[in-house]
């Protein structure tokens, strides 16, 4: 790899650290699923870490995010505790939502994370509602809404972008196009030139970038976040990336060849960042130490999650919707 001009090595190291922590978490989540510790589905974001890292570096604790079924990376980058997250995947009492949400429903309001979501495109409406509340209350924070390309073919995408633009809400839409919606290729299901053009058709400025280039994500997100903070209304970022693992942790991926996935590994955002660090003069040992630190953090999370107690039966109806069915109690 060729050296790049004007690299901020410290910032790239911070990105690498964030991505390494997400990667280590996702590998642990995959293992937990394979070993039967997780009930239900797990959607891994391996290969997509640069989007989470490059966007969230611009966010403050009080800023808000919404994410999808594939939300571990965004949640970690926003500042969630990986031990609590892993415990949540395992359904334990020490989990982010006391073990009642699991991977698809992690929410942590203490860090402005309004929730993962199992319903494709549902996070868009929640983000826009939150952004409207922020505007009505005159708060200074902003909202970032992460969603996949598949979500752009659902109605809430249009409704949310339209509402955000009409009310000039403080929201950054981040479309993570990983090439697929479950087993369907994006291009096979999406009419027109792309989600960025759909945003622009509503008057929302859009940027499209290589989502595996963490510096490109950082630069574009920085510009768009600044505009949102300055009151310029909703902005749109389309980050093109690739999902290196199956749609879920149990998906065998029959809709694409192993050779295709292998070829795309050359574009792995961590690999690219590590190569760029090396050609910028960072020693191998520094990168190895960051990887080891990330793995140690997640190993500790694994140990505490596996040893954590199950939620008490008496608390089954606490913090969940009361459906008032006596037979459930
Ligand atoms: C409303 C709705 N329709 C269908 C599904 C089933 N489903 C779960 S994930 C998914 C694909 C979503 O693709 P995309 O938005 O691109 O996100 P990605 O999985 O690629 O991260 C589908 C169809 C769902 N969860 N919700």
Short mmCIF file of C-alpha atoms and ligand atoms in Angstrom, two decimals:
data_model
loop_
_atom_site.label_atom_id
_atom_site.label_comp_id
_atom_site.label_asym_id
_atom_site.label_seq_id
_atom_site.Cartn_x
_atom_site.Cartn_y
_atom_site.Cartn_z
CA UNK A 1 0.00 0.00 0.00
CA UNK A 2 1.20 3.49 -0.86
CA UNK A 3 1.62 6.09 1.89
CA UNK A 4 -1.08 8.78 2.08
CA UNK A 5 -0.41 12.46 2.55
CA UNK A 6 -1.45 14.29 5.73
CA UNK A 7 -2.27 11.20 7.78
CA UNK A 8 -3.16 11.96 11.38
CA UNK A 9 -1.52 8.84 12.83
CA UNK A 10 -2.95 9.29 16.34
CA UNK A 11 -6.46 9.55 14.94
CA UNK A 12 -5.95 6.52 12.71
CA UNK A 13 -4.69 4.58 15.74
CA UNK A 14 -7.86 5.58 17.59
CA UNK A 15 -9.92 4.28 14.68
CA UNK A 16 -7.93 1.06 14.56
CA UNK A 17 -8.48 0.58 18.31
CA UNK A 18 -12.24 1.13 17.94
CA UNK A 19 -12.44 -1.30 15.01
CA UNK A 20 -10.32 -3.93 16.78
CA UNK A 21 -12.65 -3.81 19.81
CA UNK A 22 -15.70 -4.26 17.57
CA UNK A 23 -14.02 -7.12 15.66
CA UNK A 24 -13.06 -8.90 18.88
CA UNK A 25 -16.60 -8.49 20.21
CA UNK A 26 -18.15 -9.84 17.00
CA UNK A 27 -15.84 -12.86 17.02
CA UNK A 28 -16.87 -13.56 20.61
CA UNK A 29 -20.54 -13.14 19.68
CA UNK A 30 -20.07 -15.63 16.84
CA UNK A 31 -18.40 -18.11 19.16
CA UNK A 32 -21.09 -17.64 21.80
CA UNK A 33 -23.70 -18.42 19.17
CA UNK A 34 -21.81 -21.44 17.84
CA UNK A 35 -21.41 -22.82 21.35
CA UNK A 36 -25.12 -22.47 22.07
CA UNK A 37 -24.86 -19.69 24.65
CA UNK A 38 -27.08 -17.35 22.64
CA UNK A 39 -30.78 -18.00 22.14
CA UNK A 40 -32.00 -16.43 18.93
CA UNK A 41 -30.23 -14.78 16.03
CA UNK A 42 -26.97 -12.85 15.97
CA UNK A 43 -26.11 -10.58 13.04
CA UNK A 44 -22.41 -9.80 12.78
CA UNK A 45 -20.91 -6.62 11.35
CA UNK A 46 -17.48 -8.11 10.59
CA UNK A 47 -16.10 -6.18 7.61
CA UNK A 48 -18.23 -3.09 8.31
CA UNK A 49 -16.41 -1.72 11.36
CA UNK A 50 -15.05 1.41 9.64
CA UNK A 51 -18.53 2.91 9.34
CA UNK A 52 -19.21 2.67 13.07
CA UNK A 53 -15.75 3.95 14.01
CA UNK A 54 -15.57 6.76 11.43
CA UNK A 55 -19.01 8.15 12.25
CA UNK A 56 -19.10 7.74 16.03
CA UNK A 57 -15.75 9.45 16.59
CA UNK A 58 -17.69 12.68 15.89
CA UNK A 59 -20.39 12.05 18.47
CA UNK A 60 -20.67 13.27 22.03
CA UNK A 61 -22.13 11.20 24.83
CA UNK A 62 -25.38 13.21 24.74
CA UNK A 63 -25.86 12.67 21.00
CA UNK A 64 -28.32 9.94 20.09
CA UNK A 65 -28.12 6.97 17.74
CA UNK A 66 -30.48 4.32 16.46
CA UNK A 67 -29.29 1.13 14.84
CA UNK A 68 -30.46 -2.11 13.29
CA UNK A 69 -30.38 -5.86 13.87
CA UNK A 70 -26.66 -5.56 12.97
CA UNK A 71 -25.91 -2.96 15.63
CA UNK A 72 -23.14 -4.23 17.91
CA UNK A 73 -20.47 -2.12 16.19
CA UNK A 74 -22.43 1.14 16.36
CA UNK A 75 -23.29 0.48 20.00
CA UNK A 76 -19.68 -0.19 20.99
CA UNK A 77 -18.42 2.83 19.04
CA UNK A 78 -21.01 5.01 20.83
CA UNK A 79 -19.51 3.94 24.14
CA UNK A 80 -21.42 0.92 25.42
CA UNK A 81 -19.84 -1.48 27.86
CA UNK A 82 -18.82 -4.65 26.02
CA UNK A 83 -19.20 -6.80 29.15
CA UNK A 84 -22.83 -5.73 29.58
CA UNK A 85 -23.46 -6.22 25.86
CA UNK A 86 -22.08 -9.76 25.84
CA UNK A 87 -24.09 -10.57 28.97
CA UNK A 88 -27.15 -9.23 27.14
CA UNK A 89 -26.52 -11.61 24.23
CA UNK A 90 -26.36 -14.42 26.76
CA UNK A 91 -29.61 -13.33 28.46
CA UNK A 92 -27.95 -12.61 31.81
CA UNK A 93 -29.08 -10.24 34.56
CA UNK A 94 -25.98 -8.07 34.13
CA UNK A 95 -26.83 -7.45 30.46
CA UNK A 96 -27.44 -4.00 29.00
CA UNK A 97 -31.21 -4.63 29.22
CA UNK A 98 -31.01 -7.12 32.13
CA UNK A 99 -30.94 -9.94 29.61
CA UNK A 100 -34.44 -9.28 28.26
CA UNK A 101 -33.52 -7.82 24.89
CA UNK A 102 -30.74 -9.91 23.44
CA UNK A 103 -28.64 -8.93 20.44
CA UNK A 104 -31.50 -7.42 18.43
CA UNK A 105 -32.84 -5.19 21.18
CA UNK A 106 -29.85 -3.71 22.93
CA UNK A 107 -30.58 -0.18 24.09
CA UNK A 108 -28.50 1.95 26.41
CA UNK A 109 -29.98 5.38 27.02
CA UNK A 110 -27.06 6.28 29.33
CA UNK A 111 -24.86 6.62 26.25
CA UNK A 112 -27.57 7.91 23.90
CA UNK A 113 -28.14 4.57 22.21
CA UNK A 114 -31.88 4.41 21.56
CA UNK A 115 -31.95 0.84 20.43
CA UNK A 116 -31.13 -1.90 17.99
CA UNK A 117 -34.19 -3.04 16.09
CA UNK A 118 -35.34 -6.32 14.58
CA UNK A 119 -37.78 -4.59 12.25
CA UNK A 120 -36.02 -3.44 9.09
CA UNK A 121 -36.29 0.39 8.73
CA UNK A 122 -38.02 0.88 12.09
CA UNK A 123 -34.97 2.69 13.50
CA UNK A 124 -35.45 5.46 10.93
CA UNK A 125 -38.79 6.52 12.37
CA UNK A 126 -37.45 6.37 15.93
CA UNK A 127 -34.44 8.52 14.96
CA UNK A 128 -36.64 11.12 13.31
CA UNK A 129 -39.00 11.18 16.29
CA UNK A 130 -36.02 11.69 18.59
CA UNK A 131 -34.64 14.43 16.34
CA UNK A 132 -38.02 16.16 16.40
CA UNK A 133 -38.03 16.03 20.20
CA UNK A 134 -34.49 17.44 20.27
CA UNK A 135 -35.60 20.32 18.05
CA UNK A 136 -38.80 21.07 19.99
CA UNK A 137 -36.87 21.12 23.27
CA UNK A 138 -34.19 23.35 21.82
CA UNK A 139 -31.43 20.89 22.73
CA UNK A 140 -28.04 21.05 21.09
CA UNK A 141 -27.50 17.35 20.52
CA UNK A 142 -27.94 15.54 17.23
CA UNK A 143 -29.22 12.13 16.13
CA UNK A 144 -27.44 9.63 13.91
CA UNK A 145 -29.51 6.92 12.29
CA UNK A 146 -27.71 3.79 11.02
CA UNK A 147 -29.58 1.50 8.63
CA UNK A 148 -28.91 -0.97 5.83
CA UNK A 149 -29.53 -0.72 2.11
CA UNK A 150 -32.48 -3.10 2.47
CA UNK A 151 -34.24 -0.52 4.65
CA UNK A 152 -34.23 1.97 1.79
CA UNK A 153 -36.79 -0.18 -0.02
CA UNK A 154 -39.29 0.04 2.83
CA UNK A 155 -41.88 2.76 3.32
CA UNK A 156 -40.51 4.17 6.60
CA UNK A 157 -37.38 5.26 4.71
CA UNK A 158 -39.38 7.72 2.58
CA UNK A 159 -41.60 8.79 5.47
CA UNK A 160 -38.64 9.45 7.74
CA UNK A 161 -36.54 11.37 5.23
CA UNK A 162 -39.54 13.42 4.18
CA UNK A 163 -40.46 14.32 7.77
CA UNK A 164 -36.86 15.12 8.66
CA UNK A 165 -36.53 17.48 5.71
CA UNK A 166 -39.91 19.18 6.13
CA UNK A 167 -39.03 20.02 9.76
CA UNK A 168 -35.28 20.49 9.08
CA UNK A 169 -34.44 18.07 11.90
CA UNK A 170 -30.95 17.54 13.34
CA UNK A 171 -30.37 14.04 12.01
CA UNK A 172 -27.64 12.35 10.01
CA UNK A 173 -28.84 9.33 8.06
CA UNK A 174 -26.11 6.74 7.57
CA UNK A 175 -26.93 4.05 5.04
CA UNK A 176 -24.55 1.12 5.38
CA UNK A 177 -24.73 -0.62 2.02
CA UNK A 178 -23.08 -3.99 2.64
CA UNK A 179 -24.16 -5.37 -0.72
CA UNK A 180 -26.99 -7.55 0.57
CA UNK A 181 -30.38 -7.54 2.23
CA UNK A 182 -30.31 -11.01 3.78
CA UNK A 183 -29.82 -13.30 0.75
CA UNK A 184 -30.64 -10.69 -1.92
CA UNK A 185 -28.09 -8.48 -3.60
CA UNK A 186 -28.80 -4.78 -3.17
CA UNK A 187 -28.69 -4.08 -6.88
CA UNK A 188 -31.23 -6.80 -7.67
CA UNK A 189 -33.87 -5.16 -5.49
CA UNK A 190 -33.24 -1.43 -5.75
CA UNK A 191 -34.56 0.73 -8.58
CA UNK A 192 -32.85 3.94 -9.59
CA UNK A 193 -29.33 5.23 -9.03
CA UNK A 194 -29.19 4.57 -5.27
CA UNK A 195 -30.20 5.66 -1.76
CA UNK A 196 -28.12 8.86 -2.04
CA UNK A 197 -30.17 9.93 -5.08
CA UNK A 198 -33.38 9.14 -3.20
CA UNK A 199 -32.23 11.43 -0.36
CA UNK A 200 -31.24 14.19 -2.79
CA UNK A 201 -34.63 13.98 -4.50
CA UNK A 202 -36.10 15.20 -1.19
CA UNK A 203 -33.56 18.00 -0.89
CA UNK A 204 -31.33 16.20 1.63
CA UNK A 205 -27.63 16.64 0.77
CA UNK A 206 -25.89 13.27 0.35
CA UNK A 207 -22.31 12.03 0.21
CA UNK A 208 -21.24 8.59 -1.01
CA UNK A 209 -17.99 7.08 0.19
CA UNK A 210 -15.93 3.92 0.39
CA UNK A 211 -17.19 2.67 3.75
CA UNK A 212 -14.16 0.41 4.27
CA UNK A 213 -11.82 3.39 4.26
CA UNK A 214 -12.07 4.64 7.83
CA UNK A 215 -10.41 7.95 6.98
CA UNK A 216 -12.92 8.59 4.20
CA UNK A 217 -15.78 7.80 6.58
CA UNK A 218 -14.27 10.05 9.27
CA UNK A 219 -13.83 12.98 6.86
CA UNK A 220 -17.27 12.75 5.28
CA UNK A 221 -19.06 12.13 8.58
CA UNK A 222 -17.17 15.05 10.14
CA UNK A 223 -18.41 17.43 7.47
CA UNK A 224 -22.01 16.19 7.66
CA UNK A 225 -22.14 16.12 11.47
CA UNK A 226 -20.85 19.68 11.53
CA UNK A 227 -23.63 20.75 9.15
CA UNK A 228 -26.28 19.01 11.27
CA UNK A 229 -24.90 20.66 14.43
CA UNK A 230 -24.95 24.04 12.67
CA UNK A 231 -28.70 23.67 12.01
CA UNK A 232 -28.48 22.87 8.29
CA UNK A 233 -31.12 20.14 8.61
CA UNK A 234 -30.86 16.45 7.76
CA UNK A 235 -27.82 15.09 5.90
CA UNK A 236 -27.22 11.71 4.30
CA UNK A 237 -24.15 9.49 4.15
CA UNK A 238 -24.03 6.41 1.93
CA UNK A 239 -21.17 4.14 2.98
CA UNK A 240 -20.41 1.25 0.64
CA UNK A 241 -19.04 -1.76 2.45
CA UNK A 242 -19.26 -5.57 2.42
CA UNK A 243 -20.60 -8.10 4.88
CA UNK A 244 -17.86 -10.70 5.33
CA UNK A 245 -19.98 -13.08 7.43
CA UNK A 246 -23.40 -14.57 6.83
CA UNK A 247 -26.59 -12.58 7.25
CA UNK A 248 -27.02 -14.29 10.62
CA UNK A 249 -24.41 -16.34 12.46
CA UNK A 250 -26.10 -19.50 11.15
CA UNK A 251 -26.39 -18.42 7.50
CA UNK A 252 -24.28 -20.61 5.19
CA UNK A 253 -24.35 -17.99 2.42
CA UNK A 254 -25.46 -20.15 -0.51
CA UNK A 255 -26.31 -16.98 -2.48
CA UNK A 256 -22.64 -16.03 -2.98
CA UNK A 257 -19.46 -17.94 -3.70
CA UNK A 258 -16.69 -18.54 -1.19
CA UNK A 259 -14.30 -17.07 -3.78
CA UNK A 260 -16.22 -13.79 -3.77
CA UNK A 261 -15.98 -13.51 0.02
CA UNK A 262 -12.29 -14.45 -0.05
CA UNK A 263 -11.58 -11.76 -2.64
CA UNK A 264 -13.38 -9.15 -0.55
CA UNK A 265 -11.18 -9.91 2.46
CA UNK A 266 -8.46 -7.89 0.75
CA UNK A 267 -10.69 -4.89 1.40
CA UNK A 268 -11.17 -5.65 5.12
CA UNK A 269 -11.23 -2.24 6.85
CA UNK A 270 -8.96 -3.39 9.69
CA UNK A 271 -6.44 -4.80 7.26
CA UNK A 272 -6.48 -1.59 5.26
CA UNK A 273 -6.07 0.59 8.35
CA UNK A 274 -3.23 -1.61 9.65
CA UNK A 275 -1.42 -1.36 6.30
CA UNK A 276 -1.85 2.39 6.26
CA UNK A 277 -0.52 2.64 9.80
CA UNK A 278 2.54 0.60 8.82
CA UNK A 279 3.37 2.68 5.76
CA UNK A 280 2.90 5.76 7.95
CA UNK A 281 5.69 4.54 10.22
CA UNK A 282 3.77 2.76 13.00
CA UNK A 283 5.60 -0.31 14.31
CA UNK A 284 4.07 -3.77 13.94
CA UNK A 285 4.28 -4.19 17.71
CA UNK A 286 1.99 -1.22 18.27
CA UNK A 287 -0.69 -2.76 16.08
CA UNK A 288 -0.24 -6.18 17.66
CA UNK A 289 -0.57 -4.59 21.11
CA UNK A 290 -3.85 -2.89 20.14
CA UNK A 291 -5.23 -6.22 18.87
CA UNK A 292 -4.14 -7.95 22.08
CA UNK A 293 -5.71 -5.25 24.24
CA UNK A 294 -9.01 -5.56 22.38
CA UNK A 295 -8.97 -9.34 22.72
CA UNK A 296 -8.16 -9.07 26.44
CA UNK A 297 -11.10 -6.70 26.98
CA UNK A 298 -13.46 -9.12 25.26
CA UNK A 299 -11.98 -12.15 27.02
CA UNK A 300 -12.80 -10.44 30.33
CA UNK A 301 -16.29 -9.62 29.02
CA UNK A 302 -16.74 -13.29 28.04
CA UNK A 303 -15.69 -14.52 31.47
CA UNK A 304 -17.95 -12.12 33.35
CA UNK A 305 -20.90 -12.73 31.01
CA UNK A 306 -20.69 -16.52 31.29
CA UNK A 307 -20.41 -16.27 35.05
CA UNK A 308 -23.26 -13.78 35.42
CA UNK A 309 -26.57 -14.86 36.99
CA UNK A 310 -29.79 -15.37 35.06
CA UNK A 311 -32.49 -12.72 35.58
CA UNK A 312 -34.82 -13.40 38.51
CA UNK A 313 -38.18 -14.86 37.47
CA UNK A 314 -40.01 -12.26 39.61
CA UNK A 315 -38.58 -9.53 37.36
CA UNK A 316 -39.90 -11.02 34.11
CA UNK A 317 -42.57 -8.30 33.80
CA UNK A 318 -40.48 -5.39 35.06
CA UNK A 319 -39.56 -2.83 32.37
CA UNK A 320 -41.57 -4.65 29.73
CA UNK A 321 -44.97 -3.78 28.32
CA UNK A 322 -47.70 -4.83 30.74
CA UNK A 323 -50.12 -6.76 28.54
CA UNK A 324 -52.40 -7.42 31.54
CA UNK A 325 -52.85 -11.09 30.85
CA UNK A 326 -53.12 -12.78 34.25
CA UNK A 327 -52.40 -16.17 32.69
CA UNK A 328 -48.91 -14.97 31.75
CA UNK A 329 -47.98 -14.25 35.33
C1 LIG B 1 -40.04 -5.31 8.14
C2 LIG B 1 -39.09 -6.49 8.01
N1 LIG B 1 -39.06 -7.20 6.88
C3 LIG B 1 -38.22 -8.24 6.76
C4 LIG B 1 -37.42 -8.62 7.81
C5 LIG B 1 -36.46 -9.81 7.67
N2 LIG B 1 -35.10 -9.27 7.53
C6 LIG B 1 -34.28 -9.19 8.58
S1 LIG B 1 -32.84 -8.48 8.20
C7 LIG B 1 -33.26 -8.32 6.59
C8 LIG B 1 -32.32 -7.72 5.58
C9 LIG B 1 -32.07 -6.29 5.85
O1 LIG B 1 -31.12 -5.81 4.96
P1 LIG B 1 -30.40 -4.44 5.21
O2 LIG B 1 -31.39 -3.41 5.65
O3 LIG B 1 -29.61 -4.14 4.01
O4 LIG B 1 -29.46 -4.72 6.46
P2 LIG B 1 -28.26 -5.77 6.56
O5 LIG B 1 -28.88 -7.06 7.04
O6 LIG B 1 -27.64 -5.91 5.23
O7 LIG B 1 -27.35 -5.21 7.57
C10 LIG B 1 -34.53 -8.81 6.38
C11 LIG B 1 -35.22 -8.81 5.08
C12 LIG B 1 -37.50 -7.87 8.99
N3 LIG B 1 -36.74 -8.13 10.05
N4 LIG B 1 -38.32 -6.79 9.06
#
